[in-house]
Coordinates of C-alpha atoms and ligand atoms in Angstrom, one line a residue:
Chain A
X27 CA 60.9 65.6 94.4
X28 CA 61.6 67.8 97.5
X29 CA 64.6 67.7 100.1
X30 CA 62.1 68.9 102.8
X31 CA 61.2 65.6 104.3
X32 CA 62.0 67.6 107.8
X33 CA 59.8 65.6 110.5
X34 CA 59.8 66.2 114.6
X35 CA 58.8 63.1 115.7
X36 CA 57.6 63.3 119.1
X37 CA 58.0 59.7 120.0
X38 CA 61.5 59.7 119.9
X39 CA 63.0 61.3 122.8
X40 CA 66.0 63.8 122.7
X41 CA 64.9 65.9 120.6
X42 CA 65.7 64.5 117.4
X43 CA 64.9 65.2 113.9
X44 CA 64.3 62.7 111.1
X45 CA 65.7 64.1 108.0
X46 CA 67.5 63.3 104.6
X47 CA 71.4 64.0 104.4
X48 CA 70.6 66.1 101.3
X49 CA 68.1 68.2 103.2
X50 CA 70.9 69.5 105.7
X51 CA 73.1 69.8 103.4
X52 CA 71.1 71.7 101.4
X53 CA 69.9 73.9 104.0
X54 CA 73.4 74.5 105.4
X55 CA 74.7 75.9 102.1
X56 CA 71.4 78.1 100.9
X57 CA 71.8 80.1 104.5
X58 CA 75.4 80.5 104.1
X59 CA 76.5 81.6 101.0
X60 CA 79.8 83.2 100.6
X61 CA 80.3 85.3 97.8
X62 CA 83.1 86.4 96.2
X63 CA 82.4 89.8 94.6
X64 CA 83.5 89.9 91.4
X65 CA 82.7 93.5 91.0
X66 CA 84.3 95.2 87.3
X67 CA 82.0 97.9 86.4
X68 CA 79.0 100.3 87.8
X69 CA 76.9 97.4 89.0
X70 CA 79.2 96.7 91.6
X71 CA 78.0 100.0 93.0
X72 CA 74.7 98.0 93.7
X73 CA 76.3 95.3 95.2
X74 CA 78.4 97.0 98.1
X75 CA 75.0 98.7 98.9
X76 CA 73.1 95.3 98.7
X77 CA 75.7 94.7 101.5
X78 CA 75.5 98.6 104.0
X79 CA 72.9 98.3 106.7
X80 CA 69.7 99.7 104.8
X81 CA 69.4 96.9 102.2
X82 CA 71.4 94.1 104.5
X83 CA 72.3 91.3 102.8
X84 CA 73.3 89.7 106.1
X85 CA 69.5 88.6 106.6
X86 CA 69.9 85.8 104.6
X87 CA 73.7 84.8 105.4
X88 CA 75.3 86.1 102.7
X89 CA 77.5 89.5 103.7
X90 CA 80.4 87.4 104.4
X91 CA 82.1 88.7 101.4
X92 CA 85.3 86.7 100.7
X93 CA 87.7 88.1 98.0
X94 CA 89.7 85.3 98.4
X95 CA 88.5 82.8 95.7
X96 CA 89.2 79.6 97.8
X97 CA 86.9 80.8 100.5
X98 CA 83.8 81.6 98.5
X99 CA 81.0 79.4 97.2
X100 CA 78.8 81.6 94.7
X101 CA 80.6 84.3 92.1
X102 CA 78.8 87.3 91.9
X103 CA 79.8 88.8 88.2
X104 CA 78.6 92.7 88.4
X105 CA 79.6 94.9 85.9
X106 CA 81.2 94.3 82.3
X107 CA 83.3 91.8 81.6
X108 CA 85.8 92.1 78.9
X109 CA 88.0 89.9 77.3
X110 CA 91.2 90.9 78.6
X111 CA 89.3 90.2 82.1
X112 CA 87.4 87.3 80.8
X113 CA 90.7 85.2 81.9
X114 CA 90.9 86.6 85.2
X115 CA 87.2 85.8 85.8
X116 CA 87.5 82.1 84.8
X117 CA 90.9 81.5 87.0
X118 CA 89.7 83.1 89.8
X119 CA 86.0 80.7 89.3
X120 CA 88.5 77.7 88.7
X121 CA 90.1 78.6 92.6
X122 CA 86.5 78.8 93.8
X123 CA 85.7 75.4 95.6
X124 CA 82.9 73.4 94.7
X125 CA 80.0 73.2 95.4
X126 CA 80.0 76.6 93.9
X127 CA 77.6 78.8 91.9
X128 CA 77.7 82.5 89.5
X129 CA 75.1 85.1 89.6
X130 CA 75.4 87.4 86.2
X131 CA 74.1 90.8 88.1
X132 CA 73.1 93.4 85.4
X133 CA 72.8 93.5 81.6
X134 CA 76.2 93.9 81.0
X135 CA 77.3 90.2 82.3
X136 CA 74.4 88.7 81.5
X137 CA 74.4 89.8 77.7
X138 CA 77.0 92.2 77.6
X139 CA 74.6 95.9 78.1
X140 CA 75.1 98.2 75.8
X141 CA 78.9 97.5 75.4
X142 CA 78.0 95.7 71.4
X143 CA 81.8 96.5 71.3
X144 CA 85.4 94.5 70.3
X145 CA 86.1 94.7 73.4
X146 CA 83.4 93.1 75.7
X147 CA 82.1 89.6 76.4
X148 CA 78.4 89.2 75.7
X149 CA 77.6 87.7 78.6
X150 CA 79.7 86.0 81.3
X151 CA 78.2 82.5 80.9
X152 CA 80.5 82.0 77.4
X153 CA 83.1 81.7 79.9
X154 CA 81.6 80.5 83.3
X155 CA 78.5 78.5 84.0
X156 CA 75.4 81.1 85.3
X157 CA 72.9 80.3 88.0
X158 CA 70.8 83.3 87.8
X159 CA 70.6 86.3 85.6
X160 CA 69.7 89.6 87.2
X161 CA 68.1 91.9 84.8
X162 CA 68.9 95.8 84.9
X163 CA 71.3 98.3 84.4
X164 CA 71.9 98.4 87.1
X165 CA 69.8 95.8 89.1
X166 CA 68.8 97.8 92.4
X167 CA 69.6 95.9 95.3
X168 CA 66.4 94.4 95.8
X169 CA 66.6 92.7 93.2
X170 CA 69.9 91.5 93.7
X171 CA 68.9 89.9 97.2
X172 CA 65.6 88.9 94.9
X173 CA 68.4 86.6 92.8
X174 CA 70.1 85.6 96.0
X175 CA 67.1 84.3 97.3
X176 CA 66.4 82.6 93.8
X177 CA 69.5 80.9 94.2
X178 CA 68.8 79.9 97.7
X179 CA 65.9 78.3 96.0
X180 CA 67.5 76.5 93.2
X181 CA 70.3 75.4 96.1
X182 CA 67.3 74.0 98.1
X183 CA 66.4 71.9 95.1
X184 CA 69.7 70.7 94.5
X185 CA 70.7 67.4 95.3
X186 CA 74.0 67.6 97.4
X187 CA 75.6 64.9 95.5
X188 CA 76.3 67.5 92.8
X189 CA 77.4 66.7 89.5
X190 CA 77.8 70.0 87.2
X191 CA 79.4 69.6 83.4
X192 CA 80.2 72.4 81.6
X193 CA 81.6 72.2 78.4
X194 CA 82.8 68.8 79.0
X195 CA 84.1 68.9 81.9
X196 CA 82.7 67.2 85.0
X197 CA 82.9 67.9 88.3
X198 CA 81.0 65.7 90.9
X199 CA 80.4 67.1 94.8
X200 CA 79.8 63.8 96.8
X201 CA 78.6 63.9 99.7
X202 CA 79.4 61.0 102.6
X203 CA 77.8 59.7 105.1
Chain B
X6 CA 98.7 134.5 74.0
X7 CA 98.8 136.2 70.4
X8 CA 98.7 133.4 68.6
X9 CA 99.8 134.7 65.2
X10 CA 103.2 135.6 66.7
X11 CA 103.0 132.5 68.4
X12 CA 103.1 130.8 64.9
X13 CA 105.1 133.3 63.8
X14 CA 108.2 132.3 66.0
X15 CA 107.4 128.6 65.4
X16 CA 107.5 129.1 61.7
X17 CA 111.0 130.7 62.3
X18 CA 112.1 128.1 64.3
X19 CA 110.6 125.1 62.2
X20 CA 110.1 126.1 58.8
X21 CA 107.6 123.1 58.4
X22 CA 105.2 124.6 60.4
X23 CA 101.9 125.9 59.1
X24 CA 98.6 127.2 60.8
X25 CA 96.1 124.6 61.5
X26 CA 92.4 125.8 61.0
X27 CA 90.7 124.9 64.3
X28 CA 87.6 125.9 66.0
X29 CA 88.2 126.4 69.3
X30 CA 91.7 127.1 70.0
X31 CA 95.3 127.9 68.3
X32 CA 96.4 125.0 66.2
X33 CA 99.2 124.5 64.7
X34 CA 100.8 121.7 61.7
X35 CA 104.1 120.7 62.3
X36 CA 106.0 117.6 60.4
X37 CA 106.8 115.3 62.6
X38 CA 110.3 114.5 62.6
X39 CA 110.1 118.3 64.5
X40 CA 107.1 117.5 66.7
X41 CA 109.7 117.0 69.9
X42 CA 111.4 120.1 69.7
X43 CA 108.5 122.1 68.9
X44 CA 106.7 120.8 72.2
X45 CA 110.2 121.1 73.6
X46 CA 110.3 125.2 72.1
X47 CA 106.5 125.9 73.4
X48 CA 107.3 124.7 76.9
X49 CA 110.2 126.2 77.2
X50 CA 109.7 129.2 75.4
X51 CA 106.2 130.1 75.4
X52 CA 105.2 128.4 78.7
X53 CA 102.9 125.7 77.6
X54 CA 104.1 123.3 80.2
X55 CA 101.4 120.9 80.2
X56 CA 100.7 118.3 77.6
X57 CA 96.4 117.9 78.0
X58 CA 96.0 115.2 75.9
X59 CA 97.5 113.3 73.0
X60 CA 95.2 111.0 70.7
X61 CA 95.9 109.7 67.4
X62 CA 93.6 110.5 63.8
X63 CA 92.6 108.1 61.6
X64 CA 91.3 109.3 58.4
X65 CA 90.9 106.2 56.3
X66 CA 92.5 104.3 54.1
X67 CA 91.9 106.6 50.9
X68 CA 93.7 110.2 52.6
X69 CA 96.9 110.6 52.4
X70 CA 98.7 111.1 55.4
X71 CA 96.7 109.0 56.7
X72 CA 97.7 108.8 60.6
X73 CA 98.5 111.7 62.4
X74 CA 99.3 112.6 66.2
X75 CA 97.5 115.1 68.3
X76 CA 98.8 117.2 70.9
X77 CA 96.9 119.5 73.2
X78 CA 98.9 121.6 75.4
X79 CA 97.6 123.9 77.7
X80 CA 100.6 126.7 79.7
X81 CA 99.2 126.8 83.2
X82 CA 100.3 130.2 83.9
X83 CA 98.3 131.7 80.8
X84 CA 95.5 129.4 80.9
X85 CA 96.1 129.3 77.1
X86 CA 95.1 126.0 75.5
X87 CA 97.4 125.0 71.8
X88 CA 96.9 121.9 69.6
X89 CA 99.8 120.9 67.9
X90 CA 99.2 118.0 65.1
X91 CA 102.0 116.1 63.2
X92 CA 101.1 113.7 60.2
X93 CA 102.7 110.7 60.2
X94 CA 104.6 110.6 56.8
X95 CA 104.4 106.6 56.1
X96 CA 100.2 105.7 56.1
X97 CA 101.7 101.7 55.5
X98 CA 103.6 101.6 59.0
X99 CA 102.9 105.0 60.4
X100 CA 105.4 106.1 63.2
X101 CA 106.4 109.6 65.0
X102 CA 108.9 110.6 67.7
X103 CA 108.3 110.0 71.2
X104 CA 107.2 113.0 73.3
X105 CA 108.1 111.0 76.4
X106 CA 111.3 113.0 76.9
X107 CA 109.6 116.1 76.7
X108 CA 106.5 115.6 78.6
X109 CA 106.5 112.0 80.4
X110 CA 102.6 112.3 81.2
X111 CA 103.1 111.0 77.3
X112 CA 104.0 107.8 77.9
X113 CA 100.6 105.8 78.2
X114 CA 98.9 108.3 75.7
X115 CA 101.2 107.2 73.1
X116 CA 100.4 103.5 74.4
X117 CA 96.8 104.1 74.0
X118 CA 97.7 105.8 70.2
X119 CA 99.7 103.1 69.6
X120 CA 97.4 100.6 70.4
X121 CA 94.4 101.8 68.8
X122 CA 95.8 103.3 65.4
X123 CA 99.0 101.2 65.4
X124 CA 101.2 104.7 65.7
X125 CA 104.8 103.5 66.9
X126 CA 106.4 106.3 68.6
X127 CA 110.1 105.9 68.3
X128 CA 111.9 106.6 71.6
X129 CA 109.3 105.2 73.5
X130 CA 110.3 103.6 76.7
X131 CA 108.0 100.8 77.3
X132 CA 105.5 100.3 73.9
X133 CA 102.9 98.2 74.8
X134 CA 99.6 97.7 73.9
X135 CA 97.0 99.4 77.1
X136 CA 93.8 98.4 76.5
X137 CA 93.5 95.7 74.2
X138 CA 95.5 92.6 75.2
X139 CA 99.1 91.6 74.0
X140 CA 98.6 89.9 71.2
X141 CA 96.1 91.5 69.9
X142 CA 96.4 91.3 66.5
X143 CA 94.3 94.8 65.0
X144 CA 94.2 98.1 66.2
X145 CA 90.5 98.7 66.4
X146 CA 90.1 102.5 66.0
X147 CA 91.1 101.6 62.6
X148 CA 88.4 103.2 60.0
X149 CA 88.3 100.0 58.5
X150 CA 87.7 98.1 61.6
X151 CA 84.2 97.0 62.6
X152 CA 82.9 98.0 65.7
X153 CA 81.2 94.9 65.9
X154 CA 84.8 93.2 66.6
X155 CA 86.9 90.8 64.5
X156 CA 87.0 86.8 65.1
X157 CA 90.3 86.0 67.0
X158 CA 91.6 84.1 70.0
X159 CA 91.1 84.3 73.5
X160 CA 94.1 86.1 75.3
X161 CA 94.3 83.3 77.2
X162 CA 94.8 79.7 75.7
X163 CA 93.8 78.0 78.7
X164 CA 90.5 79.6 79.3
X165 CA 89.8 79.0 75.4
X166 CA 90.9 75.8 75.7
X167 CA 88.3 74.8 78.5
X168 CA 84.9 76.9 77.2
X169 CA 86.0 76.6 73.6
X170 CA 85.0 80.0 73.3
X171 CA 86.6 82.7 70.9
X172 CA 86.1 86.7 70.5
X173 CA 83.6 86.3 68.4
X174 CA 81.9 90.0 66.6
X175 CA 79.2 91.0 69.3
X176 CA 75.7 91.5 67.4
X177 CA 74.8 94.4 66.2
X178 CA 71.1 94.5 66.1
X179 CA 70.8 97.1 63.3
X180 CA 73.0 99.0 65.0
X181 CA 75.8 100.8 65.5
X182 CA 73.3 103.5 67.5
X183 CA 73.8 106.6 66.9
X184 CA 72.7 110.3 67.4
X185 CA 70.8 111.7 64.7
X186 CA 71.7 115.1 66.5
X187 CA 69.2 118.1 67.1
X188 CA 67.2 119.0 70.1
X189 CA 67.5 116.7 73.5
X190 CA 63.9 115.5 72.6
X191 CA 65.0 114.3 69.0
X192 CA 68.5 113.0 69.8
X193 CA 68.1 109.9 71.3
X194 CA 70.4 107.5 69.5
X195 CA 69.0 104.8 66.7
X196 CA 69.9 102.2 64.5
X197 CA 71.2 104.0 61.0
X198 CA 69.4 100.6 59.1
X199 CA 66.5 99.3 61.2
X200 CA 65.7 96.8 58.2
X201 CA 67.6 94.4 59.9
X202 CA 68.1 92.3 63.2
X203 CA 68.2 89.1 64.9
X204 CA 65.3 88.1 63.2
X205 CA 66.1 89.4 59.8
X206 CA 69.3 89.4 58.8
X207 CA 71.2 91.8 56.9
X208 CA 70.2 92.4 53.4
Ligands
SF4_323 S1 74.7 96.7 83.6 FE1 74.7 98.9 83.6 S2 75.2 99.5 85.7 FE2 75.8 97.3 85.4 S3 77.9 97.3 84.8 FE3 76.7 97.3 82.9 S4 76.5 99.5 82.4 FE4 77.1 99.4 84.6

């Protein structure tokens, strides 16, 4: 099952191209994600260079950093998450429209690192739904744009009438027309 | 700084006071119903008019005093660094003075002691927890408290609510890890138990 039924057909005239709604969709959102940086700890470090000229995250339309929730589509968690911030991080993922997605960067919100503490959530996905998981502590930037382009992937394969549960809760994207 | 006429005038002034062994700098016992006034005395009087640090002690539930308050101090024209410790005299509800008044760089050390050990420092302006959240319900420097955590609510009952999550403890995996000590080679930290882990579970 792929969205990529792209076709030129040159019979038609005008320069038209045969596709699915889906596919645009799909392809609009993967090359323009927004993130919101949800940077708490040392791995946000990684990110703000993920975003400086040498690394550029810009190459694949994402350096449009929004720290206003409502204008961002995919939560990037780096650094530790504890659970006095656990809250914040779930409201601030609630203002986030959908479609919308959450990228655990580093060990500490994927699992929560070394932190085996009172104090720290073992992993941001108790409390928000994860996309991708970015091993390392921290992740270089590489592999940070390596998850980005993961997710650009899974978006791809998405269909855009989105339906995501998550914990019994269910929220459906629909897409007209 | 001489410190034995240091101590000397203190013990004049306080007769509670008592030398405090130490290895790296003066220290010095007072009780603490006098701990403001001899901060007060050594800032005024012997020009220790910066307060370093100021942590609370923990050492378990069978010493008595249990709880006590520490206080570094360091006069910045001498360059001379004192520690000045006061026992808490009530291991049940342990509580000593403020040093807000004296020194009001105190204020969110004595949060912090407050919140971890459970010290109440009377006088306090504005005691709140500073780390943990309000509500917290332990104060997890506690010797008796696991590192590991306790079960207990979400701060938030929304949040809660909606994943159905609670603080639950985080796993262990044979540890706490810690350093066996000696050369940089040999020190790297490791489980005390390794007989258990995810796989096996504690004896
Ligand atoms: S994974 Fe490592 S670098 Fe990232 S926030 Fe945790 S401790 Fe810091």
């Amino acid at each position: 099952m792929g969205n990529t039924e792209y076709a030129y057909n040159s019979k038609v005239e005008g320069e038209v191209i045969v596709t699915r709604a889906d596919a645009v969709v799909n392809w609009v959102r993967r090359h323009s994600v927004w993130p919101m940086p949800m940077g708490l700890a040392c791995c946000a470090i990684e990110l703000m260079a993920a975003g400086g000229s040498r690394f550029d995250i810009a190459r694949f339309g994402m350096e449009v950093m929004r720290f206003s929730p409502r204008q961002a589509d995919c939560m990037i968690v780096a650094g530790t998450v504890t659970y006095k911030m656990a809250e914040v991080v779930r409201r601030i993922y609630d203002q986030m429209a959908e479609p919308k997605w959450v990228v655990a960067m580093g060990a500490c919100a994927s699992s929560g690192g070394m932190y085996r503490s009172y104090a720290t959530l073992q992993g941001v996905d108790r409390i928000v739904p994860v996309d991708i998981y970015i091993s390392g502590c921290p992740p270089r930037p590489e592999a940070l744009l390596d998850g980005m382009m993961l997710l650009q992937e899974k978006i791809r394969t998405e269909g855009a009438s989105l339906r995501r549960t998550f914990r019994g809760r269910t929220v459906e994207t629909k897409v007209v027309g | 700084m001489d410190a034995a006429a240091l101590l000397a005038d203190l013990q004049a002034a306080f007769p509670g006071a008592a030398p405090r062994p130490s290895a790296d700098m003066p220290g010095l016992d007072v009780p603490a119903a006098d701990l403001p006034a001899a901060v007060t005395r050594l800032r005024d009087a012997h020009g220790f008019d910066l307060l370093a640090d100021l942590c609370g002690v923990d050492r378990g539930p069978a010493v008595s005093p249990r709880f006590s308050v520490v206080v570094h101090l360091l006069g910045s024209g001498h360059h001379a660094y004192l520690r000045v410790a006061a026992a808490c005299p009530d291991d049940a509800a342990p509580e000593a003075p403020s040093l807000t008044a004296v020194h009001p760089g105190a204020d969110w050390h004595e949060r912090e002691a407050f919140d971890m050990f459970g010290i109440r420092f009377a006088g306090h302006p504005d005691l709140r927890r500073i780390l943990m959240w309000d509500g917290y319900p332990h104060h997890p420097l506690r010797k008796e408290f696991p590192l590991a955590g306790m079960p207990v609510d979400l701060p938030a009952a929304d949040v809660a609510a909606v994943t159905g999550r609670r603080v639950e403890p985080a796993p262990m995996m044979g540890g706490p890890f810690v350093s066996p000590g000696g050369t940089m080679a040999k020190a790297e930290p490791v489980a005390r138990d390794e007989s258990w882990n995810e796989e096996n579970p504690k004896p």
